[in-house]
Amino acid sequence: MNQPPVGVAVVSGAGSGIGREIALALARRGRCLALVGRRAEPLSRVLAESGARGLVLDQDVRDAGGLAAAAIRVESELGPVEEVVPAAGIASVAPFLATPAADFEAALATNLTGVANLARAFLPAMLERRRGVLVALLSVASRRAFPGWSAYCSSKFGLLGLVEVLREELAGTGVRVVAVTPGATASPLWNGLPGQWDRTRMIPPAEVARAVLWALDADPSVAVEEIRLRPPGGDL
Ligand SMILES: NC(=O)c1ccc[n+]([C@@H]2O[C@H](COP(=O)([O-])OP(=O)(O)OC[C@H]3O[C@@H](n4cnc5c(N)ncnc54)[C@H](OP(=O)(O)O)[C@@H]3O)[C@@H](O)[C@H]2O)c1
């Protein structure tokens, strides 16, 4: 007898931090993985660690055309995509006037347009099947202003808008849009950022993955819109 396909989870930024934990958690649930990031090597390590069947896509999320081609490849080589988790992201810290224009643009292109590019590539097939979930990684910086974080806050405030519009547009289609909104999380994102950052006060990335799984497990009779996670000692 033919087994039904196990379903595929697409995770960008899966080579490290939060994306890595989400990919490993989804693999433990039996998903095939399509892992997206600029560098193949960390993605290959995560895929091997997961033990899952899957694909490594060394693909920049700023490249819309590359993602469209990747989506066709994923559906044909792995099967139907059930979850898309755009977790690729970058941060830079400097006062606005000291932020190079290129850094500002890179944050918007990666953290905001990169999510739109993934959604544009993978949502059509999910909508055709009338099933699937887009899980976006918002941030405490989607609503709160932090001095020195103009590029990051601009990208994440913008992403909040995109996610909320998508949720309204997709209501009733069978495709869900969930936002997970962490405060400071102990990932490599903080490496090299100017300032003192106490990682012992931050959320463990595995807890963000746990929140994602909780949202995915929700009964179809309820729409989980957003889960907010904060460090218990307050924002950093
Ligand atoms: N850490 C926090 O405190 C925190 C809090 C709230 C929300 N978030 C959000 O959570 C998400 C994951 O962040 P993280 O903390 O896990 O950061 P991370 O450990 O630095 O991981 C980010 C990943 O994104 C990938 N990436 C960066 N630019 C990319 C691009 N243009 N195309 C494809 N992949 C790209 C990187 O891999 P390559 O370099 O190989 O491309 C890296 O694996 C981000 O959206 C972040 O904004 C983080």
GROMACS .gro file of C-alpha atoms and ligand atoms in nm:
model
  284
    1MET     CA    1   0.000   0.000   0.000
    2ASN     CA    2   0.125   0.352  -0.081
    3GLN     CA    3   0.215   0.558   0.225
    4PRO     CA    4   0.086   0.918   0.221
    5PRO     CA    5   0.369   1.175   0.187
    6VAL     CA    6   0.501   1.284   0.530
    7GLY     CA    7   0.497   1.652   0.446
    8VAL     CA    8   0.771   1.905   0.421
    9ALA     CA    9   0.873   2.192   0.646
   10VAL     CA   10   1.067   2.479   0.486
   11VAL     CA   11   1.284   2.669   0.734
   12SER     CA   12   1.500   2.964   0.638
   13GLY     CA   13   1.788   3.058   0.863
   14ALA     CA   14   1.797   2.693   0.971
   15GLY     CA   15   2.175   2.679   1.007
   16SER     CA   16   2.180   2.843   1.348
   17GLY     CA   17   1.988   2.976   1.646
   18ILE     CA   18   1.610   2.975   1.640
   19GLY     CA   19   1.572   2.838   1.286
   20ARG     CA   20   1.798   2.545   1.371
   21GLU     CA   21   1.592   2.452   1.678
   22ILE     CA   22   1.267   2.480   1.482
   23ALA     CA   23   1.404   2.259   1.204
   24LEU     CA   24   1.520   1.993   1.452
   25ALA     CA   25   1.184   2.004   1.633
   26LEU     CA   26   0.991   1.963   1.307
   27ALA     CA   27   1.213   1.672   1.207
   28ARG     CA   28   1.133   1.504   1.540
   29ARG     CA   29   0.768   1.535   1.431
   30GLY     CA   30   0.853   1.338   1.118
   31ARG     CA   31   0.872   1.621   0.868
   32CYS     CA   32   1.107   1.625   0.568
   33LEU     CA   33   1.314   1.941   0.578
   34ALA     CA   34   1.398   2.202   0.315
   35LEU     CA   35   1.661   2.419   0.480
   36VAL     CA   36   1.738   2.764   0.340
   37GLY     CA   37   2.037   2.984   0.416
   38ARG     CA   38   2.327   3.153   0.239
   39ARG     CA   39   2.584   2.895   0.354
   40ALA     CA   40   2.531   2.526   0.274
   41GLU     CA   41   2.767   2.389   0.539
   42PRO     CA   42   2.571   2.477   0.856
   43LEU     CA   43   2.249   2.367   0.687
   44SER     CA   44   2.403   2.030   0.597
   45ARG     CA   45   2.512   1.985   0.958
   46VAL     CA   46   2.158   2.054   1.084
   47LEU     CA   47   2.005   1.822   0.825
   48ALA     CA   48   2.246   1.544   0.927
   49GLU     CA   49   2.178   1.605   1.297
   50SER     CA   50   1.801   1.592   1.234
   51GLY     CA   51   1.818   1.250   1.069
   52ALA     CA   52   1.541   1.371   0.837
   53ARG     CA   53   1.516   1.334   0.462
   54GLY     CA   54   1.556   1.672   0.306
   55LEU     CA   55   1.724   1.931   0.091
   56VAL     CA   56   1.984   2.195   0.162
   57LEU     CA   57   1.911   2.512  -0.036
   58ASP     CA   58   2.203   2.755  -0.021
   59GLN     CA   59   1.983   3.039  -0.122
   60ASP     CA   60   1.968   3.404  -0.025
   61VAL     CA   61   1.614   3.499   0.082
   62ARG     CA   62   1.666   3.838  -0.088
   63ASP     CA   63   1.662   3.659  -0.425
   64ALA     CA   64   1.292   3.621  -0.513
   65GLY     CA   65   1.357   3.434  -0.838
   66GLY     CA   66   1.588   3.185  -0.670
   67LEU     CA   67   1.324   3.112  -0.407
   68ALA     CA   68   1.055   3.061  -0.670
   69ALA     CA   69   1.275   2.799  -0.840
   70ALA     CA   70   1.354   2.643  -0.500
   71ALA     CA   71   0.982   2.607  -0.424
   72ILE     CA   72   0.926   2.409  -0.744
   73ARG     CA   73   1.224   2.187  -0.661
   74VAL     CA   74   1.108   2.126  -0.301
   75GLU     CA   75   0.754   2.027  -0.403
   76SER     CA   76   0.876   1.794  -0.680
   77GLU     CA   77   1.167   1.630  -0.492
   78LEU     CA   78   1.030   1.618  -0.135
   79GLY     CA   79   0.652   1.654  -0.153
   80PRO     CA   80   0.382   1.889  -0.028
   81VAL     CA   81   0.495   2.173   0.195
   82GLU     CA   82   0.301   2.188   0.520
   83GLU     CA   83   0.494   2.457   0.708
   84VAL     CA   84   0.698   2.756   0.596
   85VAL     CA   85   0.907   2.914   0.871
   86PRO     CA   86   1.097   3.224   0.758
   87ALA     CA   87   1.355   3.246   1.039
   88ALA     CA   88   1.641   3.403   0.843
   89GLY     CA   89   1.730   3.738   0.991
   90ILE     CA   90   2.010   3.984   1.052
   91ALA     CA   91   2.071   4.264   1.301
   92SER     CA   92   2.306   4.559   1.325
   93VAL     CA   93   2.333   4.812   1.605
   94ALA     CA   94   2.428   5.180   1.567
   95PRO     CA   95   2.256   5.516   1.606
   96PHE     CA   96   2.047   5.589   1.296
   97LEU     CA   97   2.281   5.854   1.155
   98ALA     CA   98   2.578   5.620   1.200
   99THR     CA   99   2.401   5.328   1.030
  100PRO     CA  100   2.538   5.279   0.678
  101ALA     CA  101   2.261   5.292   0.418
  102ALA     CA  102   2.370   4.946   0.303
  103ASP     CA  103   2.312   4.800   0.651
  104PHE     CA  104   1.967   4.958   0.669
  105GLU     CA  105   1.873   4.822   0.328
  106ALA     CA  106   2.012   4.477   0.409
  107ALA     CA  107   1.794   4.454   0.720
  108LEU     CA  108   1.480   4.547   0.527
  109ALA     CA  109   1.569   4.318   0.235
  110THR     CA  110   1.639   4.020   0.461
  111ASN     CA  111   1.397   4.055   0.752
  112LEU     CA  112   1.099   4.197   0.563
  113THR     CA  113   1.128   4.141   0.187
  114GLY     CA  114   1.293   3.802   0.247
  115VAL     CA  115   0.979   3.683   0.428
  116ALA     CA  116   0.760   3.822   0.149
  117ASN     CA  117   0.976   3.637  -0.105
  118LEU     CA  118   0.934   3.305   0.081
  119ALA     CA  119   0.560   3.360   0.116
  120ARG     CA  120   0.526   3.442  -0.256
  121ALA     CA  121   0.720   3.129  -0.350
  122PHE     CA  122   0.554   2.874  -0.123
  123LEU     CA  123   0.199   2.996  -0.049
  124PRO     CA  124   0.039   2.929  -0.391
  125ALA     CA  125   0.074   2.549  -0.366
  126MET     CA  126  -0.044   2.554  -0.005
  127LEU     CA  127  -0.349   2.760  -0.104
  128GLU     CA  128  -0.425   2.518  -0.383
  129ARG     CA  129  -0.428   2.233  -0.127
  130ARG     CA  130  -0.613   2.457   0.123
  131ARG     CA  131  -0.376   2.355   0.402
  132GLY     CA  132  -0.052   2.466   0.560
  133VAL     CA  133   0.094   2.716   0.803
  134LEU     CA  134   0.326   3.015   0.766
  135VAL     CA  135   0.506   3.077   1.095
  136ALA     CA  136   0.673   3.419   1.102
  137LEU     CA  137   0.937   3.525   1.352
  138LEU     CA  138   0.841   3.869   1.472
  139SER     CA  139   1.027   4.031   1.761
  140VAL     CA  140   0.975   4.245   2.067
  141ALA     CA  141   1.129   4.500   1.827
  142SER     CA  142   0.814   4.467   1.608
  143ARG     CA  143   0.636   4.696   1.853
  144ARG     CA  144   0.896   4.848   2.085
  145ALA     CA  145   1.162   5.103   1.986
  146PHE     CA  146   1.518   5.032   2.102
  147PRO     CA  147   1.775   5.312   2.048
  148GLY     CA  148   2.043   5.194   1.806
  149TRP     CA  149   1.811   4.941   1.642
  150SER     CA  150   1.654   5.159   1.368
  151ALA     CA  151   1.728   4.915   1.085
  152TYR     CA  152   1.611   4.609   1.279
  153CYS     CA  153   1.301   4.779   1.428
  154SER     CA  154   1.203   4.918   1.087
  155SER     CA  155   1.224   4.571   0.935
  156LYS     CA  156   1.036   4.402   1.219
  157PHE     CA  157   0.763   4.670   1.252
  158GLY     CA  158   0.717   4.628   0.875
  159LEU     CA  159   0.706   4.250   0.911
  160LEU     CA  160   0.429   4.284   1.169
  161GLY     CA  161   0.228   4.469   0.904
  162LEU     CA  162   0.294   4.208   0.638
  163VAL     CA  163   0.202   3.920   0.869
  164GLU     CA  164  -0.121   4.085   0.983
  165VAL     CA  165  -0.230   4.163   0.626
  166LEU     CA  166  -0.149   3.807   0.515
  167ARG     CA  167  -0.351   3.666   0.804
  168GLU     CA  168  -0.654   3.874   0.703
  169GLU     CA  169  -0.617   3.784   0.335
  170LEU     CA  170  -0.580   3.412   0.405
  171ALA     CA  171  -0.860   3.383   0.663
  172GLY     CA  172  -1.090   3.099   0.564
  173THR     CA  173  -0.853   2.954   0.304
  174GLY     CA  174  -0.728   2.669   0.524
  175VAL     CA  175  -0.378   2.822   0.529
  176ARG     CA  176  -0.291   2.968   0.870
  177VAL     CA  177  -0.057   3.254   0.954
  178VAL     CA  178   0.102   3.236   1.299
  179ALA     CA  179   0.343   3.488   1.450
  180VAL     CA  180   0.590   3.395   1.720
  181THR     CA  181   0.727   3.706   1.887
  182PRO     CA  182   1.031   3.648   2.105
  183GLY     CA  183   1.223   3.893   2.314
  184ALA     CA  184   1.601   3.857   2.335
  185THR     CA  185   1.692   3.496   2.257
  186ALA     CA  186   2.036   3.344   2.311
  187SER     CA  187   2.139   3.282   1.950
  188PRO     CA  188   2.442   3.372   1.734
  189LEU     CA  189   2.249   3.681   1.616
  190TRP     CA  190   2.408   3.870   1.907
  191ASN     CA  191   2.767   3.771   1.819
  192GLY     CA  192   2.966   4.074   1.718
  193LEU     CA  193   2.694   4.330   1.797
  194PRO     CA  194   2.840   4.624   1.992
  195GLY     CA  195   2.733   4.631   2.357
  196GLN     CA  196   2.721   4.392   2.651
  197TRP     CA  197   2.455   4.127   2.611
  198ASP     CA  198   2.392   3.890   2.902
  199ARG     CA  199   2.296   3.562   2.738
  200THR     CA  200   2.201   3.409   3.075
  201ARG     CA  201   1.906   3.653   3.079
  202MET     CA  202   1.789   3.554   2.729
  203ILE     CA  203   1.530   3.299   2.616
  204PRO     CA  204   1.678   2.963   2.505
  205PRO     CA  205   1.615   2.911   2.129
  206ALA     CA  206   1.462   2.569   2.203
  207GLU     CA  207   1.179   2.745   2.391
  208VAL     CA  208   1.093   2.944   2.079
  209ALA     CA  209   1.077   2.615   1.888
  210ARG     CA  210   0.849   2.475   2.157
  211ALA     CA  211   0.612   2.768   2.108
  212VAL     CA  212   0.607   2.704   1.733
  213LEU     CA  213   0.512   2.339   1.788
  214TRP     CA  214   0.239   2.443   2.032
  215ALA     CA  215   0.091   2.671   1.767
  216LEU     CA  216   0.111   2.398   1.502
  217ASP     CA  217  -0.067   2.153   1.734
  218ALA     CA  218  -0.363   2.387   1.789
  219ASP     CA  219  -0.701   2.244   1.696
  220PRO     CA  220  -0.832   2.376   1.361
  221SER     CA  221  -1.130   2.518   1.554
  222VAL     CA  222  -0.905   2.794   1.689
  223ALA     CA  223  -0.676   3.042   1.513
  224VAL     CA  224  -0.355   3.094   1.707
  225GLU     CA  225  -0.252   3.438   1.584
  226GLU     CA  226   0.054   3.523   1.789
  227ILE     CA  227   0.261   3.390   2.077
  228ARG     CA  228   0.472   3.643   2.264
  229LEU     CA  229   0.773   3.526   2.462
  230ARG     CA  230   0.980   3.754   2.687
  231PRO     CA  231   1.282   3.693   2.907
  232PRO     CA  232   1.149   3.650   3.260
  233GLY     CA  233   1.377   3.929   3.387
  234GLY     CA  234   1.244   4.178   3.128
  235ASP     CA  235   1.379   4.309   2.796
  236LEU     CA  236   1.750   4.358   2.751
  237LIG     N1  237   1.791   3.625   1.874
  237LIG     C1  238   1.696   3.707   1.916
  237LIG     O1  239   1.708   3.774   2.022
  237LIG     C2  240   1.568   3.722   1.837
  237LIG     C3  241   1.455   3.777   1.902
  237LIG     C4  242   1.337   3.793   1.829
  237LIG     C5  243   1.332   3.753   1.696
  237LIG     N2  244   1.442   3.700   1.638
  237LIG     C6  245   1.431   3.662   1.497
  237LIG     O2  246   1.442   3.522   1.487
  237LIG     C7  247   1.495   3.488   1.359
  237LIG     C8  248   1.614   3.394   1.378
  237LIG     O3  249   1.718   3.467   1.440
  237LIG     P1  250   1.833   3.399   1.526
  237LIG     O4  251   1.838   3.473   1.654
  237LIG     O5  252   1.818   3.253   1.526
  237LIG     O6  253   1.959   3.448   1.440
  237LIG     P2  254   2.089   3.369   1.386
  237LIG     O7  255   2.131   3.262   1.479
  237LIG     O8  256   2.187   3.475   1.351
  237LIG     O9  257   2.035   3.300   1.255
  237LIG     C9  258   1.997   3.372   1.142
  237LIG    C10  259   2.011   3.283   1.021
  237LIG    O10  260   1.965   3.354   0.907
  237LIG    C11  261   2.047   3.319   0.797
  237LIG     N3  262   2.046   3.432   0.705
  237LIG    C12  263   2.084   3.559   0.728
  237LIG     N4  264   2.070   3.634   0.618
  237LIG    C13  265   2.019   3.552   0.522
  237LIG    C14  266   1.982   3.569   0.387
  237LIG     N5  267   1.994   3.689   0.325
  237LIG     N6  268   1.935   3.463   0.318
  237LIG    C15  269   1.922   3.342   0.377
  237LIG     N7  270   1.956   3.319   0.506
  237LIG    C16  271   2.004   3.424   0.577
  237LIG    C17  272   2.186   3.294   0.856
  237LIG    O11  273   2.257   3.197   0.781
  237LIG     P3  274   2.361   3.241   0.666
  237LIG    O12  275   2.450   3.344   0.727
  237LIG    O13  276   2.429   3.114   0.628
  237LIG    O14  277   2.275   3.294   0.556
  237LIG    C18  278   2.154   3.238   0.994
  237LIG    O15  279   2.154   3.098   0.993
  237LIG    C19  280   1.531   3.620   1.291
  237LIG    O16  281   1.426   3.660   1.208
  237LIG    C20  282   1.541   3.716   1.408
  237LIG    O17  283   1.516   3.849   1.369
  237LIG    C21  284   1.559   3.682   1.705
   0.00000   0.00000   0.00000
